[in-house]
Short mmCIF file of C-alpha atoms and ligand atoms in Angstrom, two decimals:
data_model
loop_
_atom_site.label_atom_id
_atom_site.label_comp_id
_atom_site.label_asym_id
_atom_site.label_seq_id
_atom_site.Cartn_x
_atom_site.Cartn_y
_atom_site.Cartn_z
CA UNK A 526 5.10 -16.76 17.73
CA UNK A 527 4.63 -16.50 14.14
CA UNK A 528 6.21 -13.67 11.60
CA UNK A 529 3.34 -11.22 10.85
CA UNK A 530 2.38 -9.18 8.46
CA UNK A 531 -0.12 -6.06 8.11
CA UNK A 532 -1.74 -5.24 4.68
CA UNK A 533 -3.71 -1.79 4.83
CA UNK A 534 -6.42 -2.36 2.65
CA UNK A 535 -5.82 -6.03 2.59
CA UNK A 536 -9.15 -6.95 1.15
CA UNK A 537 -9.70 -5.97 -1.97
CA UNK A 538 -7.44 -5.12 -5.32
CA UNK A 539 -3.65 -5.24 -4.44
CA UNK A 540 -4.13 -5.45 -1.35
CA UNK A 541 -5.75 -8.53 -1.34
CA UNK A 542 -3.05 -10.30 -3.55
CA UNK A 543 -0.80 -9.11 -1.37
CA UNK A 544 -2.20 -10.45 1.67
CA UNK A 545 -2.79 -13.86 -0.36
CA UNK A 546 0.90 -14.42 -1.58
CA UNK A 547 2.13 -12.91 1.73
CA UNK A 548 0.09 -15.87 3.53
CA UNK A 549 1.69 -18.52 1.48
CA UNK A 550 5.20 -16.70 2.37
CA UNK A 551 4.25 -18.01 5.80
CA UNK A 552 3.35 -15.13 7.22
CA UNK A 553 0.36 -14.71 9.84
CA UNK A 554 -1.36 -12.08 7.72
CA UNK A 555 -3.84 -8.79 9.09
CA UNK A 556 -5.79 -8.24 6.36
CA UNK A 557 -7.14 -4.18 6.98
CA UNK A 558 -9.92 -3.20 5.88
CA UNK A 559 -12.08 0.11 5.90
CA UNK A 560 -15.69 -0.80 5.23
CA UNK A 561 -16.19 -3.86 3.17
CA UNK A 562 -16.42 -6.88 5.80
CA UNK A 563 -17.42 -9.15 3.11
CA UNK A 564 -14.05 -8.75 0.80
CA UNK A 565 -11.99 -8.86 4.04
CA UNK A 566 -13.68 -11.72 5.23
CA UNK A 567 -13.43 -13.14 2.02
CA UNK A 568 -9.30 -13.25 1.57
CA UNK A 569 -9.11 -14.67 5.02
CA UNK A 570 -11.05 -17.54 3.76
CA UNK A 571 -9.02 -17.96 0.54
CA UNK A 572 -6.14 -17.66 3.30
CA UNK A 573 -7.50 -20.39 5.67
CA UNK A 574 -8.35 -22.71 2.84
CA UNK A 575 -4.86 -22.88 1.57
CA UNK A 576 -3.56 -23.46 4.94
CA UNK A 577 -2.47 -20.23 5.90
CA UNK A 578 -3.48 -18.18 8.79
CA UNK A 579 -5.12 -14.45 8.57
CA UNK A 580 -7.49 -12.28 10.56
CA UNK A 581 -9.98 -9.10 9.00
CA UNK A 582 -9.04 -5.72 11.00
CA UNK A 583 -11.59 -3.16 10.85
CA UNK A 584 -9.82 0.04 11.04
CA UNK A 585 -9.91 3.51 9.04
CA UNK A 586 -6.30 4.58 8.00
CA UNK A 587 -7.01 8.18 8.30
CA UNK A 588 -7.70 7.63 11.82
CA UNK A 589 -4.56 7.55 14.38
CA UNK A 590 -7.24 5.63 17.31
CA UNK A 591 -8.26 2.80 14.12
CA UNK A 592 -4.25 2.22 13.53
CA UNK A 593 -3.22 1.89 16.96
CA UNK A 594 -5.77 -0.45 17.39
CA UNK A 595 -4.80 -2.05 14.00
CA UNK A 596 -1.68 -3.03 15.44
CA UNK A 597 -2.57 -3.86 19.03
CA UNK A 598 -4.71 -6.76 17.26
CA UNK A 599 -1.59 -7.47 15.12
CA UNK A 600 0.31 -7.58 18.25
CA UNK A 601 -1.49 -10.54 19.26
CA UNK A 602 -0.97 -12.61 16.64
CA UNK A 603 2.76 -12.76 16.57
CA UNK A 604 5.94 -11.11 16.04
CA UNK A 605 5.89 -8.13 12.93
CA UNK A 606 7.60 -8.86 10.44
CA UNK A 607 6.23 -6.83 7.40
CA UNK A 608 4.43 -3.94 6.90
CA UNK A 609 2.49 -3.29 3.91
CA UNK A 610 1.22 0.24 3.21
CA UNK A 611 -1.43 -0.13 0.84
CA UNK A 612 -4.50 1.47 1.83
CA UNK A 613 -5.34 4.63 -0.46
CA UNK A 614 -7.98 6.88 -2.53
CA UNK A 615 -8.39 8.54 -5.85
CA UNK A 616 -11.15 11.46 -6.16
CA UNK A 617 -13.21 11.99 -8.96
CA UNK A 618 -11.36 13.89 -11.95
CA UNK A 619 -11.22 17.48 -12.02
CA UNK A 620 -8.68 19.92 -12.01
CA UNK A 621 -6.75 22.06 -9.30
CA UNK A 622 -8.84 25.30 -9.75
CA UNK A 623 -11.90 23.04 -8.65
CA UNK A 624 -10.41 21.17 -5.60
CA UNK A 625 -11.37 21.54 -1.89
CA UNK A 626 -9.82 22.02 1.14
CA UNK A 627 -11.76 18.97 2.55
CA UNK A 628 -10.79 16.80 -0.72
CA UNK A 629 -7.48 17.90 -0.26
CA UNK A 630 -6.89 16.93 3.20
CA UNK A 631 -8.85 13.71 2.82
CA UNK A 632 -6.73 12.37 -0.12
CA UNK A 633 -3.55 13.63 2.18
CA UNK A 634 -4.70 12.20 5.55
CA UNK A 635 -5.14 8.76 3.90
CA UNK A 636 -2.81 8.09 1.20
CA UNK A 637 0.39 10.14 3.49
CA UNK A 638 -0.08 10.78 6.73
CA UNK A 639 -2.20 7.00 7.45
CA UNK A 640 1.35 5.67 5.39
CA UNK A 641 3.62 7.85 8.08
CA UNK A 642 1.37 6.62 11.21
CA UNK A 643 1.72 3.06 10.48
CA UNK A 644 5.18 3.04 9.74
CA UNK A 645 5.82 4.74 13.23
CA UNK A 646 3.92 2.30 14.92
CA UNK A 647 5.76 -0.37 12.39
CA UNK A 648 9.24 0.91 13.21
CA UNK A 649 8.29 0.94 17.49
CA UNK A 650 7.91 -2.88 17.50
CA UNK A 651 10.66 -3.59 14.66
CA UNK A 652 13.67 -1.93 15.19
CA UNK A 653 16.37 -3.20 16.40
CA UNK A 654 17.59 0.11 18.74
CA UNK A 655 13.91 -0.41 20.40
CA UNK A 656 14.29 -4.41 21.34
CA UNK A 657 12.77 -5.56 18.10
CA UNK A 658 14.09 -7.99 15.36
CA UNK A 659 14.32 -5.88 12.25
CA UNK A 660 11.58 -6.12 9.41
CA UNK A 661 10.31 -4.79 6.32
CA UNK A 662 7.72 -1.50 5.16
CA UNK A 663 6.77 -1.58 1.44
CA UNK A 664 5.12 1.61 0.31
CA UNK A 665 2.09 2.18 -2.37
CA UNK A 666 3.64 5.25 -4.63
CA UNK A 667 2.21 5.24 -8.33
CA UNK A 668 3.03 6.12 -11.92
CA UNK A 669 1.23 9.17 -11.27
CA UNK A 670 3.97 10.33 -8.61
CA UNK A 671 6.36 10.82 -12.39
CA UNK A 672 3.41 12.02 -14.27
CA UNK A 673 1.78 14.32 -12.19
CA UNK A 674 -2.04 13.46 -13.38
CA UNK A 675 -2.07 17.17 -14.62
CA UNK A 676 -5.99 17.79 -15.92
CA UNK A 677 -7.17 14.76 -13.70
CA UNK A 678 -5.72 14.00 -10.42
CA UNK A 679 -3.16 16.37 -9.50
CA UNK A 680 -3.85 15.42 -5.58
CA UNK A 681 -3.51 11.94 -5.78
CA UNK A 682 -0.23 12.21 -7.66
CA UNK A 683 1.39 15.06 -5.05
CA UNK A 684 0.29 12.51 -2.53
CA UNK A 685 2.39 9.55 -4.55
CA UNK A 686 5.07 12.04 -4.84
CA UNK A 687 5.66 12.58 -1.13
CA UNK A 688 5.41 8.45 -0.90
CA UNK A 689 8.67 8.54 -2.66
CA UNK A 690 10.16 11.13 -0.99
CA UNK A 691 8.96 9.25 2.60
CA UNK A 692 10.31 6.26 1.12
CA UNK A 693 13.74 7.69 0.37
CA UNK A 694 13.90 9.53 3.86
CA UNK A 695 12.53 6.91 5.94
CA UNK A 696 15.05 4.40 4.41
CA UNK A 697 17.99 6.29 5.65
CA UNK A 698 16.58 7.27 8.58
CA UNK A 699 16.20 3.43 9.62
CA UNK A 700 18.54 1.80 7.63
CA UNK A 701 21.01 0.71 10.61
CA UNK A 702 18.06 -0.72 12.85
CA UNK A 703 17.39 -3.67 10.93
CA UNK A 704 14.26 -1.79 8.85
CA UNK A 705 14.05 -2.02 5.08
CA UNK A 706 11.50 0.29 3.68
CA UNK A 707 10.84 0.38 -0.43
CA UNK A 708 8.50 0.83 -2.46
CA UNK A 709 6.30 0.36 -5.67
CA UNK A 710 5.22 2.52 -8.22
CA UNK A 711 2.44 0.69 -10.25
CA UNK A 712 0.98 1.76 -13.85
CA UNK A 713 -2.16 0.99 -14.18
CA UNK A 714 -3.72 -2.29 -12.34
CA UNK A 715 -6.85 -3.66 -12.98
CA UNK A 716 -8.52 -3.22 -9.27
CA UNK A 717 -11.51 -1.25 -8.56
CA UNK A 718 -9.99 1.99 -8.32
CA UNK A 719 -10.69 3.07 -11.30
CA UNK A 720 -14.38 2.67 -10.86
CA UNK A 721 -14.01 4.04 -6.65
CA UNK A 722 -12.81 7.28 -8.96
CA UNK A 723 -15.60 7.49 -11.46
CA UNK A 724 -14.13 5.82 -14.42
CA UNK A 725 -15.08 2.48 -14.17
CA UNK A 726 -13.97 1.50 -17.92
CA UNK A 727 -10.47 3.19 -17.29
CA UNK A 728 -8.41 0.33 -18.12
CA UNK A 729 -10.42 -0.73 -21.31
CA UNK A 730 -9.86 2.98 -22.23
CA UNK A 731 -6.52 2.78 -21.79
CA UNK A 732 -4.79 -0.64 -22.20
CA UNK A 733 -4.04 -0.29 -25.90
CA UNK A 734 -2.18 2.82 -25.58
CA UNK A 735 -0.24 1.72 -22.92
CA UNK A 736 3.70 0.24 -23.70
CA UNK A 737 2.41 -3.98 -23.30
CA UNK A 738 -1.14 -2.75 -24.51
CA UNK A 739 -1.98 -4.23 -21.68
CA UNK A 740 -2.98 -2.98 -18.07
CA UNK A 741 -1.08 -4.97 -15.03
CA UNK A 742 -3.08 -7.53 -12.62
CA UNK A 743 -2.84 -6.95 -8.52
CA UNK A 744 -0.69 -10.28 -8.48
CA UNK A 745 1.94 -8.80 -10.36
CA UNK A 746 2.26 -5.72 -8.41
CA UNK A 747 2.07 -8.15 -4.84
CA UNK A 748 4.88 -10.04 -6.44
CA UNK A 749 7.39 -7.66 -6.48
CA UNK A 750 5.77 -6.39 -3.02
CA UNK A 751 6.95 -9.99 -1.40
CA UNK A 752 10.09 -9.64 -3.38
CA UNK A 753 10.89 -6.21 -1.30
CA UNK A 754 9.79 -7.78 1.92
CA UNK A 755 11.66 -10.64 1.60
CA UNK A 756 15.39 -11.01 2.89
CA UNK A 757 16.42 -11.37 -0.96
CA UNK A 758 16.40 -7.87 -1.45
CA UNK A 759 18.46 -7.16 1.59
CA UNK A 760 20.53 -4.70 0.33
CA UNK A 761 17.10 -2.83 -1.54
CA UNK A 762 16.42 -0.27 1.12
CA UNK A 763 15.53 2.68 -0.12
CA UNK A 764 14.48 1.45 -3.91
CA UNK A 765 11.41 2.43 -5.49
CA UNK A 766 10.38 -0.32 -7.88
CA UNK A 767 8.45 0.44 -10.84
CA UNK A 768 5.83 -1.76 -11.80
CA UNK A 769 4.29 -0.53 -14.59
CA UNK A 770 4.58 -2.33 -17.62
CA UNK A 771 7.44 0.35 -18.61
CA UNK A 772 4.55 3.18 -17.92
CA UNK A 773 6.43 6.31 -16.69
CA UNK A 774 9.96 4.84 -17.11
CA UNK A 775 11.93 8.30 -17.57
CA UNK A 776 15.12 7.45 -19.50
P1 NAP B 1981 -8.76 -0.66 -4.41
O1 NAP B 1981 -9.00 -1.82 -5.33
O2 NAP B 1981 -9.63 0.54 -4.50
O3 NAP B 1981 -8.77 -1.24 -2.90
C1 NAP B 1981 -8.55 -0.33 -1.87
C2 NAP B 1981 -8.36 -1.07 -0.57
O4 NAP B 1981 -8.01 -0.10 0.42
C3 NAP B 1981 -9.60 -1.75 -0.08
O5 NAP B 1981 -9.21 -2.90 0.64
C4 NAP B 1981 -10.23 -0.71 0.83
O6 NAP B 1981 -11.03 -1.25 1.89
C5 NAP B 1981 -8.98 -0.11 1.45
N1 NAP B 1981 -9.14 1.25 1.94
C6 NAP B 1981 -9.62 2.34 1.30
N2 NAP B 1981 -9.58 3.42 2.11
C7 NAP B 1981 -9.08 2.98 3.30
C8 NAP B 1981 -8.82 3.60 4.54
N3 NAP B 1981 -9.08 4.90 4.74
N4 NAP B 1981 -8.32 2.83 5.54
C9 NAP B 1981 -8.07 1.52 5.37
N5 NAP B 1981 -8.30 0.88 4.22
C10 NAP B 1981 -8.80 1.60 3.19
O7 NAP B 1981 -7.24 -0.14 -4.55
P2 NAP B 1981 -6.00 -0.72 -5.38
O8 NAP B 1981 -6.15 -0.33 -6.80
O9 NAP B 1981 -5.75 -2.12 -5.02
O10 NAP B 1981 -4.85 0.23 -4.82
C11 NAP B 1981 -4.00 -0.15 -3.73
C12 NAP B 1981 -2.88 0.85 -3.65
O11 NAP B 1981 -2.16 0.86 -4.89
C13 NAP B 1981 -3.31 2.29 -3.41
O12 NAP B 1981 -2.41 2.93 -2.55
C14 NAP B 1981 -3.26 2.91 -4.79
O13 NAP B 1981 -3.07 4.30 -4.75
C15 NAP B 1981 -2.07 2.18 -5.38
N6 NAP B 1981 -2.06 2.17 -6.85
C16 NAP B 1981 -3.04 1.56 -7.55
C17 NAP B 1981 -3.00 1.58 -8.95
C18 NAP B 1981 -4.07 0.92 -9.80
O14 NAP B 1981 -4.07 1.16 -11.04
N7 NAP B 1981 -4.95 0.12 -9.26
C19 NAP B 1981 -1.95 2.23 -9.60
C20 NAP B 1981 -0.97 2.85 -8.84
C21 NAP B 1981 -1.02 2.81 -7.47
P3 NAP B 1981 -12.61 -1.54 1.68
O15 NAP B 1981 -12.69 -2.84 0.90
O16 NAP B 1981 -13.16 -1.69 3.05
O17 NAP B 1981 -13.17 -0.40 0.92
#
């Protein structure tokens, strides 16, 4: 049975880079998706052609039905190893005063409580107290979760910030059942966030302000994703890795 792992939002953006280098790891890869068949099917074809092994797993992560059945199809590809919880939204900018209970909730249900479902269902099949063989679950925090987004995307931020704090807790929580759980906080990544938030020349905005006047690519953010997956960060746990071009670095 081979060592799997699931990328939410595996098929587009970091996700997708993820799922590529995670692939050539050896891992048997679930590539998530929430709409777009054609990315998903896509980077299991990039997979395939390098020799590696994937499969494109329709499911919504702000839907508890969509990620049990994410990882009842995971389940029959092997054993899981890795858990990557990628999938998440922005919302157009605008300010506290102007938000709604329904953005609110969606930005929430997606970007926290879709990260605490799967890493339930994650921690069921991998720890060690429950029969399983240990494994690794690498959370998507941000820059934002230091910055706070104040004036733009307050939500989204207060969403990265609880990330952290789920990292931190969930860490401890697991750490003697064989379950590493970390995460990254990127800076800005050329993906098409930006544009899924209304801004679709964010990074050309930005880049030369930022420390490398430069914005990051989705391979160097997967990078230090396999890094914190992999059994050379064994004694990680619980780190949050910035990965932001020195972006939000407090001193
Ligand atoms: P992206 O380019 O917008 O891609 C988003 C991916 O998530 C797509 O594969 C999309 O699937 C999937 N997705 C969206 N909503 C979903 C849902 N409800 N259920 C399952 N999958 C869903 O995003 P990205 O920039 O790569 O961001 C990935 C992660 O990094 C996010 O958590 C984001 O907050 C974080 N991050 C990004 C940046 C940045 O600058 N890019 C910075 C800091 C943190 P479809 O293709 O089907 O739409």
């Amino acid at each position: 049975m081979p060592d799997v792992m699931i990328v939410t939002g595996g098929s587009r953006g970091i996700g997708a880079a993820t799922a590529i280098l995670g692939a050539k790891a050896g891992y048997a890869v679930v590539v998530n998706y929430a709409s777009n068949r054609d990315a998903a099917d896509k980077v299991v074809a990039a997979i395939e052609t390098d020799g590696g092994s994937a499969v494109a797993v329709k499911g919504d992560v702000g839907v508890e039905a969509d990620i049990l059945a994410l990882f009842e199809a995971a389940d029959e590809l092997g054993t899981l190893k890795v858990l990557v919880n990628n999938a998440g939204i922005v919302d157009a900018l605008g300010p506290v005063a102007e938000m709604s209970a329904e953005r609110l909730e969606r930005i929430f249900r997606i970007n926290v409580t879709g990260s605490f479902l799967c890493a339930r269902e994650a921690i069921r099949r991998m720890s060690t107290r429950r029969g399983g063989s240990g494994g690794a679950i690498v959370n998507l925090s941000s820059a934002a979760a230091k910055l706070g987004a104040g004036g733009s995307r307050v939500d989204y931020a207060a969403s990265k910030g609880a990330i952290d704090t789920f990292t931190v807790g969930l860490a401890k929580e697991v750490a003697d059942e064989g379950i590493s759980v970390t995460a990254v906080r990127p800076g800005i990544i050329v993906t098409d966030i930006h544009a899924s938030g209304g801004e679709p020349d964010r990074v050309e905005r930005i880049s030369a302000s930022l420390p490398m006047k430069r914005a990051g690519t989705a391979e160097e953010v997967a990078r230090a994703i396999l890094w914190l997956a992999s059994p050379d960060a064994s004694y990680s746990t619980g780190a949050i890795l910035d990965v932001s071009g020195a972006r939000a670095i407090l001193p």
